[in-house]
GROMACS .gro file of N, CA and C in nm:
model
  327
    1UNK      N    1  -0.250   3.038   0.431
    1UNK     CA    2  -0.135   2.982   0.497
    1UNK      C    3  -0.123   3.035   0.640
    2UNK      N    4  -0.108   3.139   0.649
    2UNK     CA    5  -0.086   3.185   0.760
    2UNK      C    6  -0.174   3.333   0.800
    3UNK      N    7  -0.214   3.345   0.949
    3UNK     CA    8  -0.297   3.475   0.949
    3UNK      C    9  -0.239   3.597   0.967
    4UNK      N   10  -0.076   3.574   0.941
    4UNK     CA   11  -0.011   3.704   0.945
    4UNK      C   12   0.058   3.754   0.826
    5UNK      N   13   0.034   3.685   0.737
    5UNK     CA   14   0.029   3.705   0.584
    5UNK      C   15  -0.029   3.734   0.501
    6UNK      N   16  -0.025   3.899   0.443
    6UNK     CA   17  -0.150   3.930   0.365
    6UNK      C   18  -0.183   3.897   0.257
    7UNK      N   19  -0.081   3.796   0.239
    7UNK     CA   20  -0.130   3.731   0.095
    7UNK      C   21  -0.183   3.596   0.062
    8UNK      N   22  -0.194   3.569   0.172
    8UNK     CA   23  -0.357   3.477   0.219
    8UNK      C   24  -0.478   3.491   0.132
    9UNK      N   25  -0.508   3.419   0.030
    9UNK     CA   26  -0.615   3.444  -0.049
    9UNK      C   27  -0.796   3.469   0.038
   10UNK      N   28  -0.876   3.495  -0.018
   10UNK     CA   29  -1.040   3.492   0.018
   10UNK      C   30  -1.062   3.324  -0.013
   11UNK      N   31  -1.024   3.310  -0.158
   11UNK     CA   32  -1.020   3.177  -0.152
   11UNK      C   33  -0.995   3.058  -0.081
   12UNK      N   34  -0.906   3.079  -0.027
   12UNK     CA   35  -0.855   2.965   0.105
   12UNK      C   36  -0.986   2.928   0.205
   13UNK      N   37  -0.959   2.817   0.211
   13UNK     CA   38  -1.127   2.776   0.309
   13UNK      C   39  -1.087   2.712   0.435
   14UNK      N   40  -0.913   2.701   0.423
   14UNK     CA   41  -0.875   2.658   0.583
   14UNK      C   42  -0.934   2.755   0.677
   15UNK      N   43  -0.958   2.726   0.790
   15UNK     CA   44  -0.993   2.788   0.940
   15UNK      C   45  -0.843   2.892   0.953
   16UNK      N   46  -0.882   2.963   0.991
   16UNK     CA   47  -0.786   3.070   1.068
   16UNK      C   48  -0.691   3.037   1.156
   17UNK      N   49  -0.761   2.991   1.289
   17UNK     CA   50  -0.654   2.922   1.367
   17UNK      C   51  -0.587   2.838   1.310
   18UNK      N   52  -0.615   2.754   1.228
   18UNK     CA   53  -0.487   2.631   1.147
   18UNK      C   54  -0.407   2.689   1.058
   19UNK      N   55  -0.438   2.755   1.002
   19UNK     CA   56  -0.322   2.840   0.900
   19UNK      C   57  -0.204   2.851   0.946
   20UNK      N   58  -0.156   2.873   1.076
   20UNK     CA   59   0.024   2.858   1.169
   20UNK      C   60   0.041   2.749   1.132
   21UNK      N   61  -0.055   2.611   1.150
   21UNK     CA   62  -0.012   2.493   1.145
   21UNK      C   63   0.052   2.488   1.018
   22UNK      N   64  -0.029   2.488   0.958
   22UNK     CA   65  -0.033   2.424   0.790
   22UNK      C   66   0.156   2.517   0.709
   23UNK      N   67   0.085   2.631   0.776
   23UNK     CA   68   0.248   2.714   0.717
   23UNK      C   69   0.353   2.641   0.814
   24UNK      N   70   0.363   2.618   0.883
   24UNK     CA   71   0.434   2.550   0.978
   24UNK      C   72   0.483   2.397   0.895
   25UNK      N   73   0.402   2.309   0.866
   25UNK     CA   74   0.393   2.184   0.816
   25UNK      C   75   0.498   2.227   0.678
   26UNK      N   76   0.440   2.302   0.577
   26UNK     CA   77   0.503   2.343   0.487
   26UNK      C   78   0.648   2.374   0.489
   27UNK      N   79   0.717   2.467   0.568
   27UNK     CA   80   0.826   2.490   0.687
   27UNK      C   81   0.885   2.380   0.697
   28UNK      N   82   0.871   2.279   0.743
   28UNK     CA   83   0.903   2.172   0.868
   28UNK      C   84   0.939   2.084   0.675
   29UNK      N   85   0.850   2.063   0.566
   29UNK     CA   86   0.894   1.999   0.446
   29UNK      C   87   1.006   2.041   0.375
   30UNK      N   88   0.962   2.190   0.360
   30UNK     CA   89   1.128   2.269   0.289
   30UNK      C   90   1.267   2.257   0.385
   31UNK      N   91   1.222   2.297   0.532
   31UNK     CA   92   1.353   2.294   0.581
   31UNK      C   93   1.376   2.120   0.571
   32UNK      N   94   1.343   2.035   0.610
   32UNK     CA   95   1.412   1.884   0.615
   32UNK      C   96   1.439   1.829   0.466
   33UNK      N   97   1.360   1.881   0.372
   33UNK     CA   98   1.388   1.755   0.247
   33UNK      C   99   1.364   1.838   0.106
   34UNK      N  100   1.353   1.970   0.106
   34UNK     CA  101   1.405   2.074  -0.020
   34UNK      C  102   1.517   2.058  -0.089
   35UNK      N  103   1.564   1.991  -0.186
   35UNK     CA  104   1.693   2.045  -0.241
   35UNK      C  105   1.671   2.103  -0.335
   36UNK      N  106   1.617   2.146  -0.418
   36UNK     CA  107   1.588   2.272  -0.495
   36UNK      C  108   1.452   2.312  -0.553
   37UNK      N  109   1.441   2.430  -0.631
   37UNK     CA  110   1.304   2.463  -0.662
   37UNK      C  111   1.331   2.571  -0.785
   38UNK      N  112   1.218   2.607  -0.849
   38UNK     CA  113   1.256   2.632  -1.026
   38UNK      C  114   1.176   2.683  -1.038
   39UNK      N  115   1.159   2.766  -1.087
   39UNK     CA  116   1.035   2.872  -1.148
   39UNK      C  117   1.030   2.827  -1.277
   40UNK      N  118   0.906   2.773  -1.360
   40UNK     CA  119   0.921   2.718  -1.472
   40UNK      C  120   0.837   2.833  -1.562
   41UNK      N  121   0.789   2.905  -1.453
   41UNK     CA  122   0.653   3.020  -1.533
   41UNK      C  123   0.621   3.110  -1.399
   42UNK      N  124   0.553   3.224  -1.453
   42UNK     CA  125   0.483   3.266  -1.321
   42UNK      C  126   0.363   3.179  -1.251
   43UNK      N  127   0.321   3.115  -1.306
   43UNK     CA  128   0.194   3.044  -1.255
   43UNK      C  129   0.213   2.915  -1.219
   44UNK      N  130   0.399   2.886  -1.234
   44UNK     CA  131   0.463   2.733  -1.247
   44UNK      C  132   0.559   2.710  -1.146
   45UNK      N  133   0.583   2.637  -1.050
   45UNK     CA  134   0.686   2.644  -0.960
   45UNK      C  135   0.721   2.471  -0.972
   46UNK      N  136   0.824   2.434  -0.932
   46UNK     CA  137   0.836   2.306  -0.915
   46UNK      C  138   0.967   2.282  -0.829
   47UNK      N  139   0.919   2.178  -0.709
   47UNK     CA  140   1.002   2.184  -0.631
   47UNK      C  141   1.060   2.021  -0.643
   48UNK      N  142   1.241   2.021  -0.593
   48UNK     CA  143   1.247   1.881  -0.588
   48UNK      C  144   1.315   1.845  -0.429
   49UNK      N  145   1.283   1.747  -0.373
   49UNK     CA  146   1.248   1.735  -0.269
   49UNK      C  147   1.371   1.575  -0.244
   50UNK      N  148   1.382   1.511  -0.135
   50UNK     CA  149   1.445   1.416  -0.076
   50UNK      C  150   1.358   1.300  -0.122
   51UNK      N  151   1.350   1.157  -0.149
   51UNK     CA  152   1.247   1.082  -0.210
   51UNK      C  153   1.188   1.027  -0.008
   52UNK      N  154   1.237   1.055   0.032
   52UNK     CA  155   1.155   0.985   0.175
   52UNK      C  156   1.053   1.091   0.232
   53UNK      N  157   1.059   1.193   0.172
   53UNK     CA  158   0.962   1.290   0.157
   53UNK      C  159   0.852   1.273   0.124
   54UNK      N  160   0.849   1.160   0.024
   54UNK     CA  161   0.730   1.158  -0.069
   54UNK      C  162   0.623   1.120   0.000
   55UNK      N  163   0.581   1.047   0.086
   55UNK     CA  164   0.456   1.017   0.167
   55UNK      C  165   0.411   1.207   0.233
   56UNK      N  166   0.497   1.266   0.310
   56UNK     CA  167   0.447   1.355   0.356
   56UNK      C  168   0.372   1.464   0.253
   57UNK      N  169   0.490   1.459   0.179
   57UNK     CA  170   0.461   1.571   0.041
   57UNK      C  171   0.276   1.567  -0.010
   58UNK      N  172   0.298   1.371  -0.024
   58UNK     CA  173   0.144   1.377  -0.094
   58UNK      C  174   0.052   1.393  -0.028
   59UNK      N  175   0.072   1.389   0.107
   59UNK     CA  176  -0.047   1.442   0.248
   59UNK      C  177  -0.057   1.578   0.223
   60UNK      N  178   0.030   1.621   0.253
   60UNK     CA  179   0.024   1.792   0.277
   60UNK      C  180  -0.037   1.885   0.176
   61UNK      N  181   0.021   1.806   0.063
   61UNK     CA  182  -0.033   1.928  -0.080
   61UNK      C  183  -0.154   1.828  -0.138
   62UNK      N  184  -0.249   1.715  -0.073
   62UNK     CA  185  -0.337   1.677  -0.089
   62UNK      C  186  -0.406   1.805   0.000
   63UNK      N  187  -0.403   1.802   0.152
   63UNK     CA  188  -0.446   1.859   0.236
   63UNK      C  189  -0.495   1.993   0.184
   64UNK      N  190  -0.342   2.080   0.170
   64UNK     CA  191  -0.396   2.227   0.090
   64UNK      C  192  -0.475   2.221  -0.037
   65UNK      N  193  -0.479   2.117  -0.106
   65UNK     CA  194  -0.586   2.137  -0.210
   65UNK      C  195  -0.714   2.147  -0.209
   66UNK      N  196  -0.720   2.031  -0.047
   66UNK     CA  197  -0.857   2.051  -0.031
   66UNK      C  198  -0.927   2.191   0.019
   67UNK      N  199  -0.823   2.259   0.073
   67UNK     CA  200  -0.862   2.426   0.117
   67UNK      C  201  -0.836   2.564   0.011
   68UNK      N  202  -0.742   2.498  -0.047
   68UNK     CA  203  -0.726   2.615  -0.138
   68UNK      C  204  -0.745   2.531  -0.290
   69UNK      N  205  -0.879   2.571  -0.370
   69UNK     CA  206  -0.889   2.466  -0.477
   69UNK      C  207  -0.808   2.527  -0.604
   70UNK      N  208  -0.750   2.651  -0.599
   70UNK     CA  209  -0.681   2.720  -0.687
   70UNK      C  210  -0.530   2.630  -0.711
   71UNK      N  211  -0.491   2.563  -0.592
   71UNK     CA  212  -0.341   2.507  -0.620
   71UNK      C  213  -0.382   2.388  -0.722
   72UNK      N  214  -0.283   2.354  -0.807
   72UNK     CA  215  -0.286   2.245  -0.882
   72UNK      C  216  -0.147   2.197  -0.847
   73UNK      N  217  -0.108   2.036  -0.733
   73UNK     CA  218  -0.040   2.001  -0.718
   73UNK      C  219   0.037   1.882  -0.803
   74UNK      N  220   0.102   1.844  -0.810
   74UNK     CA  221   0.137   1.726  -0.898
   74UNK      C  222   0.288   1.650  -0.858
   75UNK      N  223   0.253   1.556  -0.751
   75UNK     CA  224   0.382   1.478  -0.738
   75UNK      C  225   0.421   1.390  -0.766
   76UNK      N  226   0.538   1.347  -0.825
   76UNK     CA  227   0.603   1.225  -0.895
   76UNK      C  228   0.709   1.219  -0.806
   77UNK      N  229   0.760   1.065  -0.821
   77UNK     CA  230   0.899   1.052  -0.797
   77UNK      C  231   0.980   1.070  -0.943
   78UNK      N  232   1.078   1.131  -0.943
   78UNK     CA  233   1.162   1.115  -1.023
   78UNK      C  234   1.309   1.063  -0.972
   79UNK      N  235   1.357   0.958  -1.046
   79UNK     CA  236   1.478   0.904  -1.015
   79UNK      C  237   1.541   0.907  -0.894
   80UNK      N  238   1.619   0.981  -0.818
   80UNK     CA  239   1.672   1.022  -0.687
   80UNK      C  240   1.614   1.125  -0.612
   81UNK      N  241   1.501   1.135  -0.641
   81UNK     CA  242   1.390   1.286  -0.597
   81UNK      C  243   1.301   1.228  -0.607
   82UNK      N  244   1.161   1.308  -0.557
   82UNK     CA  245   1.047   1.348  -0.535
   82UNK      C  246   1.043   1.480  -0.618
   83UNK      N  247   0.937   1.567  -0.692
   83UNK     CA  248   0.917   1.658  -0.739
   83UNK      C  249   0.757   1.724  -0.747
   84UNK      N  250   0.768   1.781  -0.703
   84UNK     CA  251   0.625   1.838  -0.707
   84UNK      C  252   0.583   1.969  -0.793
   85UNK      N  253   0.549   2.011  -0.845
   85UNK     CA  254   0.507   2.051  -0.939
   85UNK      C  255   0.353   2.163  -0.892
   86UNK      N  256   0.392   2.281  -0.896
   86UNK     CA  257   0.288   2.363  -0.782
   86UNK      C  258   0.194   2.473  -0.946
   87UNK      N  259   0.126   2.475  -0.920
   87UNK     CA  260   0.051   2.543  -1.099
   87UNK      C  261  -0.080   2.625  -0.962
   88UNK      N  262  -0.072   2.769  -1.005
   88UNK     CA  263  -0.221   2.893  -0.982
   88UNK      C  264  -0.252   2.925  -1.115
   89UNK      N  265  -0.387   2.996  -1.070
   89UNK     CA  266  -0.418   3.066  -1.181
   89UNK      C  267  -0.341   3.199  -1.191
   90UNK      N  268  -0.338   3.288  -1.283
   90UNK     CA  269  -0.247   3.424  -1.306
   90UNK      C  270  -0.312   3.522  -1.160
   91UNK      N  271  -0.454   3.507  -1.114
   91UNK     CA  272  -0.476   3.587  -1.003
   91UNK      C  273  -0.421   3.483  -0.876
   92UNK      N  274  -0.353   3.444  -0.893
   92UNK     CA  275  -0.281   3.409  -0.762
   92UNK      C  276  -0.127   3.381  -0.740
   93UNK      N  277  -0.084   3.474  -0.844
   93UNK     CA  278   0.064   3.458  -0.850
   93UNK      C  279   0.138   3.507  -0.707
   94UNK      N  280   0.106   3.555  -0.653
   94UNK     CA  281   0.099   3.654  -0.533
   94UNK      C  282   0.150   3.517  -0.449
   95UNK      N  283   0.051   3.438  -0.437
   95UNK     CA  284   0.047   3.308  -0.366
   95UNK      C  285   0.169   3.240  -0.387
   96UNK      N  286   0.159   3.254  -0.481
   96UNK     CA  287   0.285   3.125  -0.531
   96UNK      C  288   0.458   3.233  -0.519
   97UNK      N  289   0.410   3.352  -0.568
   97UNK     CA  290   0.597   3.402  -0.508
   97UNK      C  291   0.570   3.379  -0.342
   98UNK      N  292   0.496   3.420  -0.276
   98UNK     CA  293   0.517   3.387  -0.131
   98UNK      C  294   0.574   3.280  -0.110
   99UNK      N  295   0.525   3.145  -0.163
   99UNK     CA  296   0.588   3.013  -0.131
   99UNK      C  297   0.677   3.011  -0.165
  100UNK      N  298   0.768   3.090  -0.294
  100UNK     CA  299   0.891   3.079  -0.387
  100UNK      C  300   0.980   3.112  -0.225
  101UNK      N  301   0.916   3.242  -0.200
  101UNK     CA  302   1.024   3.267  -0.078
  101UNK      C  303   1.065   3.211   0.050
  102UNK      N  304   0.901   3.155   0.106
  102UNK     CA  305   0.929   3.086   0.245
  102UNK      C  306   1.026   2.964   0.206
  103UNK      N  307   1.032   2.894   0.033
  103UNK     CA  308   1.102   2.775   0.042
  103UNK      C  309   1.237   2.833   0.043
  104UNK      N  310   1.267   2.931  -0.073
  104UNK     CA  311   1.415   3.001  -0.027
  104UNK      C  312   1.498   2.997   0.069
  105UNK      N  313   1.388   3.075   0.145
  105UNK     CA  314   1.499   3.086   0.291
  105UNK      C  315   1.507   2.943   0.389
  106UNK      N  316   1.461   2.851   0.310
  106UNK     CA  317   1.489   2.717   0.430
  106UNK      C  318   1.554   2.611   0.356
  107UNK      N  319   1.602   2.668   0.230
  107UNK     CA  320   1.712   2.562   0.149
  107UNK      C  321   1.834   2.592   0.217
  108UNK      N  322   1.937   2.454   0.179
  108UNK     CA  323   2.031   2.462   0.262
  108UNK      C  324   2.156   2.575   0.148
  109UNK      N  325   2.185   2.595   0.245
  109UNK     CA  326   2.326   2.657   0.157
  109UNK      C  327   2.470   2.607   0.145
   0.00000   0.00000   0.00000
């Protein structure tokens, strides 16, 4: 995600310099169209999102899949939402509380 984050996997095959972007992009989704997110497991996150979201959503977490093959993304619309559905393996839980938090702090209150 980002190169000032040490919890940036080996795995990740994005370029270095793009990693601001991409955490950035991510950023720019939670702050505009997050309305909530759920820990369903440690290895389980699921976020639900604004439904006009949904085109970007399926770019973006297409995008990171193609760099990080550990994410298992999964987006649906559901009813008045978008939901995405974020699954690691147990060695990358690390990964996934990081995201628990960057989405945290950009939900609205």
């Amino acid at each position: 995600m980002s190169i000032d984050q040490g919890w940036v996997p080996q795995a990740c095959t994005l370029p270095t310099r793009e990693q601001p972007l991409r955490l950035a992009q991510f950023d720019e989704l939670f702050a505009t169209a997050l309305h909530g997110q759920r820990r369903l497991a440690p290895t389980v996150l699921r976020w639900r999102l604004d439904p006009s979201a949904e085109h970007a959503a399926r770019d973006l977490t297409a995008r990171e899949s193609d760099c990080c093959s550990f994410f298992t993304f999964a987006v649906t619309r559901s009813g008045d939402s978008v939901e995405i559905e974020v699954q690691v393996p147990d060695s990358h839980i690390a990964v996934l509380d990081a995201l628990v938090a960057r989405a945290a702090a950009r939900l609205p209150t």
